[in-house]
Coordinates of C-alpha atoms in Angstrom, one line a residue:
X1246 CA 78.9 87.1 115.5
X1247 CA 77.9 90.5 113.9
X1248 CA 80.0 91.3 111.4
X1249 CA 80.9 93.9 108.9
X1250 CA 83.0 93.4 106.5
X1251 CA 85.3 95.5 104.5
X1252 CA 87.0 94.9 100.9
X1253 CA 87.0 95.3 97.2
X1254 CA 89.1 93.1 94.6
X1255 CA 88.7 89.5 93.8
X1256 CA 90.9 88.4 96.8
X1257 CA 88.5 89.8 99.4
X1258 CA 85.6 87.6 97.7
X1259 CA 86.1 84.6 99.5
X1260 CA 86.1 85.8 102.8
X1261 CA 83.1 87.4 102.3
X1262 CA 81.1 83.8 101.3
X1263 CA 82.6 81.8 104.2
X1264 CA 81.6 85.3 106.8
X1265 CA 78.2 84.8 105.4
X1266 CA 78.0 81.0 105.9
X1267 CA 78.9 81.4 109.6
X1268 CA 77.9 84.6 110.6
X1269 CA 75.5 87.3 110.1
X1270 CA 77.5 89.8 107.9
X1271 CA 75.1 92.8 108.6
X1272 CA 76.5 95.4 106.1
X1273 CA 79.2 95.5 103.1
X1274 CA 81.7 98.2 102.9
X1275 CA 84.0 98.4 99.2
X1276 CA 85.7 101.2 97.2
X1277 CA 83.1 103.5 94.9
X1278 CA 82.3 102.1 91.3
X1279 CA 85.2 102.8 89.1
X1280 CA 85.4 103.6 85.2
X1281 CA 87.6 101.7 83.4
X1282 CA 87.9 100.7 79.5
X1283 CA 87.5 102.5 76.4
X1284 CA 84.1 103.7 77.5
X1285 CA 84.9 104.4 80.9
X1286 CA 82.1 102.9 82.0
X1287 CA 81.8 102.6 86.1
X1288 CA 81.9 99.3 87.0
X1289 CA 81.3 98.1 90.7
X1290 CA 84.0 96.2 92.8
X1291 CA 84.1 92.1 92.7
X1292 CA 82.9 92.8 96.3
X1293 CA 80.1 94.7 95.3
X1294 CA 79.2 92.1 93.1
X1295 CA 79.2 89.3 95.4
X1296 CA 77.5 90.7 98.1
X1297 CA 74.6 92.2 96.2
X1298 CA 73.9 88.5 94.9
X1299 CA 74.1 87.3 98.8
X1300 CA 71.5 90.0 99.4
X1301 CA 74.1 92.0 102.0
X1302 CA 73.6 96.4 101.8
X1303 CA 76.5 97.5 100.2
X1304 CA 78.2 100.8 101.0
X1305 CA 80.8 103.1 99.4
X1306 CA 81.7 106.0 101.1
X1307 CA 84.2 108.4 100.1
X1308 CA 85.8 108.7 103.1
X1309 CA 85.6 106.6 106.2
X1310 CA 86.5 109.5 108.8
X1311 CA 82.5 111.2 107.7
X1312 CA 80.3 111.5 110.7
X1313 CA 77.5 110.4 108.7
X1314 CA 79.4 107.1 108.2
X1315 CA 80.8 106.7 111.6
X1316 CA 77.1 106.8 113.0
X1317 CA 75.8 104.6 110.5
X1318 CA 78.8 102.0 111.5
X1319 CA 78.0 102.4 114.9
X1320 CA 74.5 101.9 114.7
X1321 CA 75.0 98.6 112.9
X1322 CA 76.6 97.6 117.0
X1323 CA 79.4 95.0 114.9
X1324 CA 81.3 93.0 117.5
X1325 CA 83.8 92.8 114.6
X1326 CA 84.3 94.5 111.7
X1327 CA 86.6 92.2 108.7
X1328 CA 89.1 93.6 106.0
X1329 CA 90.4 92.1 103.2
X1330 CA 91.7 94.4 100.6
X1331 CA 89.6 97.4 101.5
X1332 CA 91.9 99.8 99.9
X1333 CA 90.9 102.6 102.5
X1334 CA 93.1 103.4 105.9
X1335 CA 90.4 102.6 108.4
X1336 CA 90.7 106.0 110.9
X1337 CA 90.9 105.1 114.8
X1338 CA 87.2 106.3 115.3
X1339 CA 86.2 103.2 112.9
X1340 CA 89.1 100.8 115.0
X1341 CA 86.9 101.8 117.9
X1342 CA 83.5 101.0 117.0
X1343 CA 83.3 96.8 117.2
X1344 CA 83.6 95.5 121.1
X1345 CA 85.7 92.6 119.5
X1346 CA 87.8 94.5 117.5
X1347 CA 89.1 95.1 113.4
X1348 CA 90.6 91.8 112.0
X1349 CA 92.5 91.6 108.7
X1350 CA 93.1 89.2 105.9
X1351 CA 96.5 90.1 104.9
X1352 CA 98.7 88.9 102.2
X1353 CA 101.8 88.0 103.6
X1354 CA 104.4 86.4 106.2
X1355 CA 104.0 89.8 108.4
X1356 CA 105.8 91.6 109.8
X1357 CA 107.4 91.1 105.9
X1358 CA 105.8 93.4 103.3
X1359 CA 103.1 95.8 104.5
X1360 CA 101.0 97.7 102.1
X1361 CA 99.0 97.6 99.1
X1362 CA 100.6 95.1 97.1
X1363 CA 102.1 92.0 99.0
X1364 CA 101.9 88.9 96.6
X1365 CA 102.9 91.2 94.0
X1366 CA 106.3 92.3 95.7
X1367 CA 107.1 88.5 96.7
X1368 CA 107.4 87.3 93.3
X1369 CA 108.9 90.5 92.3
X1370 CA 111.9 90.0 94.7
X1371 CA 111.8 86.0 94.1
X1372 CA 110.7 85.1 97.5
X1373 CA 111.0 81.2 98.5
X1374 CA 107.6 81.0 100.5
X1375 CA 105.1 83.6 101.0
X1376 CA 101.8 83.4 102.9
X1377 CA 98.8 84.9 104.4
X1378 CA 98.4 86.4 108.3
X1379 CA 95.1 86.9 110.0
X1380 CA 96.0 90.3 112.2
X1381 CA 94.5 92.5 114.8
X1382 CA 94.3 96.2 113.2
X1383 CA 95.7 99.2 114.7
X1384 CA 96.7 102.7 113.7
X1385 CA 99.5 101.8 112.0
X1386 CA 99.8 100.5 108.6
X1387 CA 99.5 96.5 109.3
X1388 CA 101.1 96.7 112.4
X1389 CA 98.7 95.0 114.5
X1390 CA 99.4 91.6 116.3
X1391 CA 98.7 88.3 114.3
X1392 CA 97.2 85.2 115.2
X1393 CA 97.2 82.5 112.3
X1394 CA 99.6 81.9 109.4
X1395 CA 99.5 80.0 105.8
X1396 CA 102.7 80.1 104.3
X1397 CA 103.0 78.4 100.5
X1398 CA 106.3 78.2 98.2
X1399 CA 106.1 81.1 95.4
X1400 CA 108.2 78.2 93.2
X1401 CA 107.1 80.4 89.7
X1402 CA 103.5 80.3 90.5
X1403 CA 101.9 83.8 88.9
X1404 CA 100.1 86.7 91.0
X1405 CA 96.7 85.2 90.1
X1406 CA 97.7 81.9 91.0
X1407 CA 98.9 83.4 94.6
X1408 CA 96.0 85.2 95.1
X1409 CA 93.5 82.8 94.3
X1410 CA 95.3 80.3 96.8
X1411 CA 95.7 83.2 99.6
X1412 CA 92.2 84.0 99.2
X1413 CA 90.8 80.8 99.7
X1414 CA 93.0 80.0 102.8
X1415 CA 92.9 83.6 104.0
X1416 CA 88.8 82.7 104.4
X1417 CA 89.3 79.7 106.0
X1418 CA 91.5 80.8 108.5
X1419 CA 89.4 84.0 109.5
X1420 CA 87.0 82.0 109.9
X1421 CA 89.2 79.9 112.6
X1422 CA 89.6 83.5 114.1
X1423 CA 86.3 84.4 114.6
X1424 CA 85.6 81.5 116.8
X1425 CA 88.2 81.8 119.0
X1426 CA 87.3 85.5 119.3
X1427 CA 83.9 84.2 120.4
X1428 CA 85.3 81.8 123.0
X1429 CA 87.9 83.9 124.1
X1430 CA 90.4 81.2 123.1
X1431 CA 92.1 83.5 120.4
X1432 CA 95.9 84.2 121.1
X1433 CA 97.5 87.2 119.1
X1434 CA 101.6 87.6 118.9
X1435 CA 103.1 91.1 118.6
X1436 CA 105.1 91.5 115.2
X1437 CA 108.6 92.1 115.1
X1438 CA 109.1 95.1 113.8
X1439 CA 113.1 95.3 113.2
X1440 CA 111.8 92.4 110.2
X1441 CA 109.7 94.3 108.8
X1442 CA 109.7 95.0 105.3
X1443 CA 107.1 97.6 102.9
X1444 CA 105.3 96.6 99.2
X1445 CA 104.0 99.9 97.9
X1446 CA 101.9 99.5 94.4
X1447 CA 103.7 98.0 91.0
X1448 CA 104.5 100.3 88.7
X1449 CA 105.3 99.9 84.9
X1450 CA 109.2 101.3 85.9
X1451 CA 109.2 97.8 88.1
X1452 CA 107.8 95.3 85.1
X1453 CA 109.5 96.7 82.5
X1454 CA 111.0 93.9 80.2
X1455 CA 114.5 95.1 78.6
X1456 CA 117.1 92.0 76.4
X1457 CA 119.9 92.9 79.0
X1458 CA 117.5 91.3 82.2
X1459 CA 118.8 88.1 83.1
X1460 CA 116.1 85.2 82.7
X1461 CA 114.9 84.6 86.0
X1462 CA 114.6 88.8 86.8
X1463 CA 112.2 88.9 83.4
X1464 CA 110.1 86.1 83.9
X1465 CA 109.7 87.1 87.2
X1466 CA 108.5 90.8 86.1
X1467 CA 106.1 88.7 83.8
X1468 CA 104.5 87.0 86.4
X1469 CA 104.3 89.8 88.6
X1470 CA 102.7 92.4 85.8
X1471 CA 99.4 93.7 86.4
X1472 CA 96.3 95.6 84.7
X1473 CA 97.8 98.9 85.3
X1474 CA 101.6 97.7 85.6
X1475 CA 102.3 96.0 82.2
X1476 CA 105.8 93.7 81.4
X1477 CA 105.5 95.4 77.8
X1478 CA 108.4 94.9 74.9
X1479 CA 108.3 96.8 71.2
X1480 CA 108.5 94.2 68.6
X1481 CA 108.4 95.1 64.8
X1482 CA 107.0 98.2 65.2
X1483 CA 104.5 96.8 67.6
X1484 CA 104.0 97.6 72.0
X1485 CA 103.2 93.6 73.4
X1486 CA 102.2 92.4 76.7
X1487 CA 104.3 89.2 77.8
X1488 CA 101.5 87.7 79.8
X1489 CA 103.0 84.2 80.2
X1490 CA 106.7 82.4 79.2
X1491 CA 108.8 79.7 80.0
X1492 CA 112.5 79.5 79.8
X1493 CA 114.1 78.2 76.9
X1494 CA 117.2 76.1 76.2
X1495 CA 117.1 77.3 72.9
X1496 CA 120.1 79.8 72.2
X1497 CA 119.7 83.4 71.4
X1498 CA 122.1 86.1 71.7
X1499 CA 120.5 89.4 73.9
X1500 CA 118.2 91.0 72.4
X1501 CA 116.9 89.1 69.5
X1502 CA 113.7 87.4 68.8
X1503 CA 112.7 84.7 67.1
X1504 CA 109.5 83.5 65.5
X1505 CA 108.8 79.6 64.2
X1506 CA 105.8 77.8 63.9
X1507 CA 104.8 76.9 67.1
X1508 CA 106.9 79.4 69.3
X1509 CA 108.1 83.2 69.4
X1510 CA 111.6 83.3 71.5
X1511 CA 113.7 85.9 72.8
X1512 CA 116.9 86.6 73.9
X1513 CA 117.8 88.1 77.1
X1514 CA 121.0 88.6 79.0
X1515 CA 121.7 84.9 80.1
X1516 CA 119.4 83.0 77.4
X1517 CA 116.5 82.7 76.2
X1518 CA 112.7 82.7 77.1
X1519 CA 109.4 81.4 75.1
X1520 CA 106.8 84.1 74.8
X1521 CA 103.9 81.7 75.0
X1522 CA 101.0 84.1 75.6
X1523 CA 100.8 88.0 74.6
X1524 CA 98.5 91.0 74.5
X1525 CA 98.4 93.0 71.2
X1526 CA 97.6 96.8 72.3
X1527 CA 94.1 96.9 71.9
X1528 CA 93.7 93.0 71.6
X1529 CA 92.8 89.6 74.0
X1530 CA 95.8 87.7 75.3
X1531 CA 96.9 84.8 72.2
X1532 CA 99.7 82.4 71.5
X1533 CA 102.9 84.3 71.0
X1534 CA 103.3 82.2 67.9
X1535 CA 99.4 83.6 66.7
X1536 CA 100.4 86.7 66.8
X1537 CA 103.4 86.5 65.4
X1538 CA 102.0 84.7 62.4
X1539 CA 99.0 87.2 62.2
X1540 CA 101.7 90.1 62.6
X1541 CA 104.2 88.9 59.8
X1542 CA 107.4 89.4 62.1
X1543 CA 110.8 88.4 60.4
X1544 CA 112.0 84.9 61.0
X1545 CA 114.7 86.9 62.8
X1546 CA 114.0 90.5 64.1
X1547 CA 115.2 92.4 67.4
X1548 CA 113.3 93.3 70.1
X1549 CA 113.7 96.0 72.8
X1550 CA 111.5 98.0 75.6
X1551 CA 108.3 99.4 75.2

């Protein structure tokens, strides 16, 4: 098939490589270079990335609705046209274009959580199984009908961990698509729309890490904290990143941390949590116990939000 393809972070990477093993992937659509740290420096899109090694043109418009963009899409003739993660809202004039239609890696059991940030909101709200669904696009946001499912336990695996599984089978199952779509074989179910459930972006008000959070609600802010969305506490005069813990039978009343040799603890509502990996401000991720030994913390100290 003809294909163009449409996404941006890490998670859309892998459909991209098994697109271009089976089919010819004529252009590359992701989001425009961002800057980002202390220099600001713009740095292209994981998707950008891949596809300029694989030798695909990349584009980045600004908006998809431009005329200029539209013609250029429509001169490429796609039969389909493949999201992952785009980022963008495609506009009807783009659903139009392909004669086989817009197909979309999504990351979750739909019709449950819609928008921007699936795996994220299942292990905020302690999900038993998530997934990934391989839809049919439409006007409205991840409405469309669905054809294949992967569904996985959440069972305290992290965001990356999620995304890096949904990914890969998210590829593999697009893939399935596409050839069904070419033999006319593919079979799309409308979505139930009385189940469905939204997951707008993280925000730091969601991850935040306070001592009177039960266990299980902290370490699953923990897992679920992202670049922009950080599970932060202040700690001796110092703002960490929790960036990994386990819980602890160690007993600790609410609120209270403590550092030994080869662990930093602290106490939440319920008991107690080991702080095995954190992020200085300013610093790489280390052992809770490095940093507490580079920082000098009280044996015993109190700890509260950022």
């Amino acid at each position: 098939m003809r294909v163009v393809f449409m996404g941006t972070p890490d998670f859309a990477v892998p459909s991209l490589e098994a697109l271009t093993d089976a089919h010819l992937v004529l252009a590359v659509y992701t989001q425009p270079d961002r800057p980002r740290g202390r220099g600001r420096t713009s740095v292209p899109s994981p998707v950008k990335s891949a596809a300029q090694q694989l030798g695909i043109p990349v584009r980045q418009p600004a908006r998809l609705a431009d005329e200029s963009v539209l013609d250029e899409l429509r001169a490429d003739a796609p039969d389909v046209i493949c999201v992952a993660a785009y980022g963008m809202i495609l506009p009807p004039a783009v659903l139009e274009i392909p004669t086989q239609g817009c197909v979309n890696v999504h990351a979750s059991l739909l019709p449950e959580y819609r928008g921007a940030a699936p795996i994220h909101r299942a292990v905020l709200d302690g999900r038993t199984f998530t997934g990934v669904t391989i839809m049919r696009m439409e006007a409205g946001l991840d409405t469309g009908p669905y054809s294949l499912v992967y569904q996985t336990p959440v069972a305290g695996k992290t965001v990356p961990e999620l995304e890096q599984e949904l990914a890969r089978e998210g590829a593999r199952l697009l893939i399935e698509v596409l050839e069904d779509l070419g033999d006319g074989s593919v079979v799309w179910h409308a979505q139930d729309d009385r189940r469905a459930t939204y997951a707008p972006k993280v925000t730091a008000v969601d991850v935040a890490l306070r001592p009177d959070l039960d266990i299980e609600t902290a370490l699953r802010r923990i897992r679920a904290s992202t670049r922009s969305a950080r599970a932060k506490i202040s700690l001796a005069g110092c703002t960490l990143d929790i960036t990994a813990a386990t819980m602890s039978e160690d007993p600790l009343p609410e609120g209270a941390a403590r550092s030994v040799k080869d662990a930093l603890f602290l106490g939440f509502s319920d008991g107690t949590i080991v702080a095995e990996e954190v992020r200085p401000e300013g610093r790489a991720c280390m052992a809770g116990c490095a940093w507490a030994r580079g920082a000098r913390i009280p044996d015993e100290c109190q700890w509260g939000p950022a």
